[in-house]
């Protein structure tokens, strides 16, 4: 362990042992917790809330927000923390206007495991994913021909090598020998031993999501939905006793307080919608 080393899950507070270091960006950090919401983009009503430790990935909590869509998901509720709740960096939304449920989320929710849960539940995932990159503008992973059925990888020079997988299902394709004489090697890798391509056990869904993200109609749909959820997050953060700072210690108490705050925001939204109780025993939005 050298200078500046920090265990990711270390306890940072003696009075709140469940609080953790977190980061919104590589340059902006915080101590405490993160608040997450799921909301219906049509009515802009918050449907679920969760609070997680600051160091926990957003995708780990997303399944807990969507229990109605993912009934068989295992909850990640094994942490209990407090201090500063940090407004979630992403969002999840449900859209009932399609043939099947749809979930919208930013890149923080593009983890392969979460995408797999949505796919298994028959839920459409309109989730932004991080594009494949390679330093210096070299060939990205998407430029390679990855055949998951044959478990092979074909490079831009049409050299095909097998994917060697470990017991967990993750694998690596080693193009090293072919790279030594390849005329495209400089555009592919700077490694003297040649290029190695990591292929995860959940590779299929992220690759599909990256391909779908280039569809103009899908991008327009995502861009039309995202501001509605960002607006809900802004409502949670704008008040003096909002979601920007925890008012108590312990994740259980903070989660209850965050849920209460979301309920207050929902009441304000219901007043805007002019919702009313009708004779048949149902709620209806007043026509204008």
Short mmCIF file of C-alpha atoms in Angstrom, two decimals:
data_model
loop_
_atom_site.label_atom_id
_atom_site.label_comp_id
_atom_site.label_asym_id
_atom_site.label_seq_id
_atom_site.Cartn_x
_atom_site.Cartn_y
_atom_site.Cartn_z
CA UNK A 1 0.00 0.00 0.00
CA UNK A 2 1.56 3.28 -1.07
CA UNK A 3 0.84 6.89 -0.13
CA UNK A 4 -2.70 7.96 -0.92
CA UNK A 5 -4.02 4.39 -1.01
CA UNK A 6 -7.60 4.12 0.21
CA UNK A 7 -9.72 1.03 0.64
CA UNK A 8 -12.91 1.66 -1.35
CA UNK A 9 -15.22 0.39 1.38
CA UNK A 10 -13.43 1.79 4.40
CA UNK A 11 -15.39 3.32 7.28
CA UNK A 12 -15.05 7.11 7.15
CA UNK A 13 -17.01 8.08 10.27
CA UNK A 14 -17.04 6.73 13.82
CA UNK A 15 -20.53 8.14 14.42
CA UNK A 16 -21.92 6.82 11.14
CA UNK A 17 -20.12 3.62 10.16
CA UNK A 18 -22.31 3.12 7.09
CA UNK A 19 -21.28 6.36 5.36
CA UNK A 20 -18.74 6.06 2.54
CA UNK A 21 -16.68 8.20 0.20
CA UNK A 22 -18.43 8.77 -3.12
CA UNK A 23 -17.73 10.53 -6.42
CA UNK A 24 -20.04 12.30 -8.86
CA UNK A 25 -17.09 12.84 -11.19
CA UNK A 26 -13.39 12.08 -11.00
CA UNK A 27 -12.83 15.57 -9.60
CA UNK A 28 -15.93 16.00 -7.45
CA UNK A 29 -16.42 13.83 -4.39
CA UNK A 30 -18.62 13.69 -1.31
CA UNK A 31 -18.96 11.76 1.93
CA UNK A 32 -22.12 9.93 2.94
CA UNK A 33 -24.87 8.50 0.77
CA UNK A 34 -26.62 8.70 -2.58
CA UNK A 35 -30.35 9.08 -3.14
CA UNK A 36 -31.99 7.35 -6.11
CA UNK A 37 -35.48 7.72 -7.57
CA UNK A 38 -37.68 5.99 -10.12
CA UNK A 39 -40.36 8.15 -11.70
CA UNK A 40 -43.11 7.92 -14.29
CA UNK A 41 -42.08 10.34 -17.08
CA UNK A 42 -45.67 10.98 -18.19
CA UNK A 43 -47.13 12.11 -14.87
CA UNK A 44 -43.75 13.05 -13.34
CA UNK A 45 -44.72 11.19 -10.16
CA UNK A 46 -41.91 9.58 -8.16
CA UNK A 47 -42.73 5.88 -7.85
CA UNK A 48 -39.85 4.64 -5.68
CA UNK A 49 -36.85 5.88 -3.73
CA UNK A 50 -33.69 4.26 -2.42
CA UNK A 51 -30.64 5.41 -0.48
CA UNK A 52 -27.27 3.71 -0.88
CA UNK A 53 -23.77 4.20 0.47
CA UNK A 54 -21.76 6.80 -1.41
CA UNK A 55 -19.41 4.23 -2.93
CA UNK A 56 -22.13 1.93 -4.28
CA UNK A 57 -22.74 1.89 -8.01
CA UNK A 58 -26.07 3.26 -9.21
CA UNK A 59 -26.86 0.12 -11.18
CA UNK A 60 -26.61 -1.96 -8.00
CA UNK A 61 -29.53 0.00 -6.54
CA UNK A 62 -31.60 0.28 -9.72
CA UNK A 63 -33.13 -3.18 -9.35
CA UNK A 64 -34.52 -2.21 -5.94
CA UNK A 65 -36.27 0.77 -7.53
CA UNK A 66 -38.01 -1.46 -10.06
CA UNK A 67 -39.37 -4.27 -7.91
CA UNK A 68 -42.72 -4.05 -9.72
CA UNK A 69 -40.94 -4.75 -13.02
CA UNK A 70 -38.30 -7.12 -11.65
CA UNK A 71 -40.19 -9.26 -9.10
CA UNK A 72 -37.45 -11.85 -8.82
CA UNK A 73 -34.58 -9.44 -8.24
CA UNK A 74 -32.48 -9.82 -5.14
CA UNK A 75 -32.43 -6.62 -3.13
CA UNK A 76 -29.10 -4.92 -2.52
CA UNK A 77 -30.32 -3.70 0.85
CA UNK A 78 -27.43 -4.96 2.92
CA UNK A 79 -26.00 -1.55 3.79
CA UNK A 80 -27.27 0.92 6.28
CA UNK A 81 -25.80 4.40 6.35
CA UNK A 82 -26.23 8.10 6.98
CA UNK A 83 -24.77 11.61 6.91
CA UNK A 84 -24.91 13.41 3.56
CA UNK A 85 -27.33 12.00 1.00
CA UNK A 86 -26.18 12.81 -2.48
CA UNK A 87 -28.72 13.32 -5.26
CA UNK A 88 -28.57 10.40 -7.67
CA UNK A 89 -26.49 10.89 -10.79
CA UNK A 90 -28.88 8.92 -12.94
CA UNK A 91 -32.52 8.10 -13.18
CA UNK A 92 -34.93 5.35 -14.03
CA UNK A 93 -38.36 5.84 -15.53
CA UNK A 94 -41.27 3.67 -16.47
CA UNK A 95 -43.34 4.19 -19.58
CA UNK A 96 -46.61 2.33 -19.73
CA UNK A 97 -47.51 3.66 -23.16
CA UNK A 98 -45.61 0.93 -24.97
CA UNK A 99 -46.40 -2.74 -25.54
CA UNK A 100 -44.03 -3.67 -22.76
CA UNK A 101 -42.57 -1.73 -19.82
CA UNK A 102 -39.65 0.55 -20.60
CA UNK A 103 -36.91 1.80 -18.33
CA UNK A 104 -34.88 4.92 -19.05
CA UNK A 105 -31.55 5.59 -17.40
CA UNK A 106 -28.26 7.34 -17.95
CA UNK A 107 -24.86 5.70 -18.35
CA UNK A 108 -24.57 5.00 -14.61
CA UNK A 109 -27.30 2.38 -15.09
CA UNK A 110 -25.73 0.75 -18.13
CA UNK A 111 -24.07 -2.08 -16.19
CA UNK A 112 -24.31 -5.43 -17.93
CA UNK A 113 -25.84 -7.21 -14.92
CA UNK A 114 -28.68 -4.67 -14.71
CA UNK A 115 -29.34 -4.83 -18.44
CA UNK A 116 -29.54 -8.60 -18.15
CA UNK A 117 -32.15 -8.36 -15.39
CA UNK A 118 -34.27 -6.05 -17.53
CA UNK A 119 -33.95 -8.36 -20.51
CA UNK A 120 -34.93 -11.41 -18.45
CA UNK A 121 -38.02 -9.54 -17.21
CA UNK A 122 -39.06 -8.61 -20.76
CA UNK A 123 -38.50 -4.92 -20.07
CA UNK A 124 -37.23 -2.58 -22.75
CA UNK A 125 -34.05 -0.82 -21.65
CA UNK A 126 -33.52 2.67 -23.05
CA UNK A 127 -30.36 3.10 -21.05
CA UNK A 128 -27.42 5.17 -22.17
CA UNK A 129 -24.20 3.17 -22.35
CA UNK A 130 -20.60 4.25 -22.39
CA UNK A 131 -19.25 4.09 -25.96
CA UNK A 132 -16.32 1.80 -26.64
CA UNK A 133 -13.09 3.81 -26.69
CA UNK A 134 -9.42 3.30 -27.49
CA UNK A 135 -6.65 5.80 -26.86
CA UNK A 136 -5.33 7.72 -29.84
CA UNK A 137 -8.38 7.08 -31.99
CA UNK A 138 -7.37 3.47 -32.58
CA UNK A 139 -9.80 0.68 -33.41
CA UNK A 140 -12.33 0.30 -30.62
CA UNK A 141 -13.84 -2.92 -29.40
CA UNK A 142 -16.88 -2.32 -31.59
CA UNK A 143 -14.62 -2.32 -34.66
CA UNK A 144 -13.75 -5.94 -33.97
CA UNK A 145 -15.97 -8.80 -35.04
CA UNK A 146 -16.99 -10.45 -31.77
CA UNK A 147 -18.99 -13.62 -32.44
CA UNK A 148 -20.42 -14.75 -29.12
CA UNK A 149 -22.05 -17.82 -30.65
CA UNK A 150 -18.77 -19.13 -32.04
CA UNK A 151 -16.78 -17.55 -29.18
CA UNK A 152 -14.31 -15.88 -31.55
CA UNK A 153 -12.94 -12.40 -32.22
CA UNK A 154 -12.03 -11.19 -35.71
CA UNK A 155 -9.73 -8.17 -36.01
CA UNK A 156 -9.95 -5.52 -38.78
CA UNK A 157 -7.26 -7.45 -40.69
CA UNK A 158 -9.62 -10.47 -40.76
CA UNK A 159 -7.60 -12.56 -38.32
CA UNK A 160 -9.84 -14.74 -36.14
CA UNK A 161 -8.85 -16.07 -32.72
CA UNK A 162 -10.84 -17.98 -30.08
CA UNK A 163 -12.07 -16.48 -26.83
CA UNK A 164 -10.61 -18.37 -23.88
CA UNK A 165 -12.95 -18.18 -20.92
CA UNK A 166 -12.42 -18.78 -17.22
CA UNK A 167 -14.77 -20.58 -14.87
CA UNK A 168 -16.76 -17.41 -14.19
CA UNK A 169 -17.50 -17.04 -17.91
CA UNK A 170 -15.28 -14.03 -18.61
CA UNK A 171 -12.80 -14.45 -21.43
CA UNK A 172 -9.88 -13.00 -23.36
CA UNK A 173 -9.02 -13.13 -27.04
CA UNK A 174 -5.26 -12.89 -27.65
CA UNK A 175 -4.30 -11.45 -31.04
CA UNK A 176 -0.65 -11.08 -30.05
CA UNK A 177 0.97 -13.37 -32.62
CA UNK A 178 -0.98 -11.91 -35.52
CA UNK A 179 -0.26 -8.32 -34.46
CA UNK A 180 3.49 -8.77 -35.02
CA UNK A 181 3.08 -8.80 -38.82
CA UNK A 182 -0.24 -6.98 -39.15
CA UNK A 183 -0.17 -3.82 -41.34
CA UNK A 184 -2.95 -2.32 -39.20
CA UNK A 185 -1.25 -2.93 -35.85
CA UNK A 186 -0.37 0.74 -35.33
CA UNK A 187 -4.05 1.64 -35.68
CA UNK A 188 -5.08 -1.04 -33.21
CA UNK A 189 -2.63 -1.18 -30.28
CA UNK A 190 0.68 0.11 -28.95
CA UNK A 191 1.41 -3.03 -26.95
CA UNK A 192 4.56 -4.87 -27.98
CA UNK A 193 2.91 -8.17 -27.15
CA UNK A 194 -0.10 -7.45 -29.37
CA UNK A 195 -3.72 -6.74 -28.59
CA UNK A 196 -5.75 -8.63 -26.03
CA UNK A 197 -9.53 -8.22 -26.04
CA UNK A 198 -11.52 -8.80 -22.86
CA UNK A 199 -14.96 -10.32 -23.43
CA UNK A 200 -17.22 -10.43 -20.38
CA UNK A 201 -19.86 -13.04 -19.65
CA UNK A 202 -22.53 -10.34 -20.09
CA UNK A 203 -21.03 -8.97 -23.31
CA UNK A 204 -24.07 -9.45 -25.54
CA UNK A 205 -26.43 -6.92 -23.91
CA UNK A 206 -24.00 -3.96 -23.57
CA UNK A 207 -22.97 -4.45 -27.20
CA UNK A 208 -26.63 -4.45 -28.24
CA UNK A 209 -27.28 -1.34 -26.14
CA UNK A 210 -24.36 0.52 -27.73
CA UNK A 211 -25.64 -0.35 -31.19
CA UNK A 212 -29.19 0.74 -30.28
CA UNK A 213 -27.96 4.06 -28.89
CA UNK A 214 -27.03 5.16 -32.40
CA UNK A 215 -30.65 4.93 -33.58
CA UNK A 216 -31.94 8.53 -34.05
CA UNK A 217 -35.50 7.70 -32.93
CA UNK A 218 -34.26 6.00 -29.79
CA UNK A 219 -31.95 8.90 -28.95
CA UNK A 220 -34.78 11.39 -29.46
CA UNK A 221 -37.00 9.35 -27.14
CA UNK A 222 -34.28 9.26 -24.48
CA UNK A 223 -33.56 12.98 -24.77
CA UNK A 224 -37.25 13.80 -24.43
CA UNK A 225 -37.55 11.72 -21.24
CA UNK A 226 -34.33 12.58 -19.40
CA UNK A 227 -35.20 16.26 -18.61
CA UNK A 228 -38.42 15.20 -16.86
CA UNK A 229 -36.51 13.05 -14.39
CA UNK A 230 -33.76 15.63 -13.95
CA UNK A 231 -36.48 18.11 -13.05
CA UNK A 232 -37.73 15.77 -10.31
CA UNK A 233 -34.21 15.53 -8.91
CA UNK A 234 -33.99 19.33 -8.92
CA UNK A 235 -37.25 19.52 -6.97
CA UNK A 236 -35.83 17.18 -4.35
CA UNK A 237 -32.70 19.29 -4.01
CA UNK A 238 -34.09 22.82 -4.09
CA UNK A 239 -35.51 23.22 -0.58
CA UNK A 240 -33.58 24.00 2.58
CA UNK A 241 -34.43 20.57 3.97
CA UNK A 242 -34.14 18.86 0.61
CA UNK A 243 -32.12 15.90 -0.57
CA UNK A 244 -28.76 17.65 -0.70
CA UNK A 245 -27.78 16.94 2.90
CA UNK A 246 -28.91 14.28 5.33
CA UNK A 247 -30.58 15.45 8.52
CA UNK A 248 -29.85 12.31 10.55
CA UNK A 249 -27.56 9.31 10.75
CA UNK A 250 -28.03 5.77 9.54
CA UNK A 251 -29.18 4.65 6.10
CA UNK A 252 -32.53 3.38 7.39
CA UNK A 253 -33.46 6.77 8.84
CA UNK A 254 -32.10 8.65 5.85
CA UNK A 255 -34.03 6.41 3.45
CA UNK A 256 -37.25 7.09 5.38
CA UNK A 257 -36.58 10.83 5.32
CA UNK A 258 -35.78 10.77 1.60
CA UNK A 259 -39.00 8.86 0.94
CA UNK A 260 -40.96 11.44 2.94
CA UNK A 261 -39.38 14.22 0.89
CA UNK A 262 -40.37 12.44 -2.33
CA UNK A 263 -43.94 12.14 -1.03
CA UNK A 264 -44.02 15.91 -0.42
CA UNK A 265 -42.78 16.54 -3.96
CA UNK A 266 -45.46 14.17 -5.27
CA UNK A 267 -48.18 16.06 -3.39
CA UNK A 268 -47.03 19.27 -5.03
CA UNK A 269 -47.15 17.56 -8.41
CA UNK A 270 -50.64 16.17 -7.76
CA UNK A 271 -51.88 19.68 -7.06
CA UNK A 272 -50.50 20.80 -10.41
CA UNK A 273 -52.26 17.90 -12.11
CA UNK A 274 -55.49 18.89 -10.29
CA UNK A 275 -56.19 15.28 -9.40
CA UNK A 276 -59.61 14.55 -7.93
CA UNK A 277 -61.60 11.67 -6.46
CA UNK A 278 -64.39 10.46 -8.76
CA UNK A 279 -67.64 8.71 -7.92
CA UNK A 280 -66.64 5.24 -9.21
CA UNK A 281 -63.89 5.23 -6.62
CA UNK A 282 -60.94 6.18 -8.81
CA UNK A 283 -58.63 9.12 -9.13
CA UNK A 284 -58.77 11.29 -12.23
CA UNK A 285 -56.85 14.26 -13.56
CA UNK A 286 -59.03 17.30 -14.17
CA UNK A 287 -59.33 18.29 -17.81
CA UNK A 288 -58.28 21.80 -18.74
#
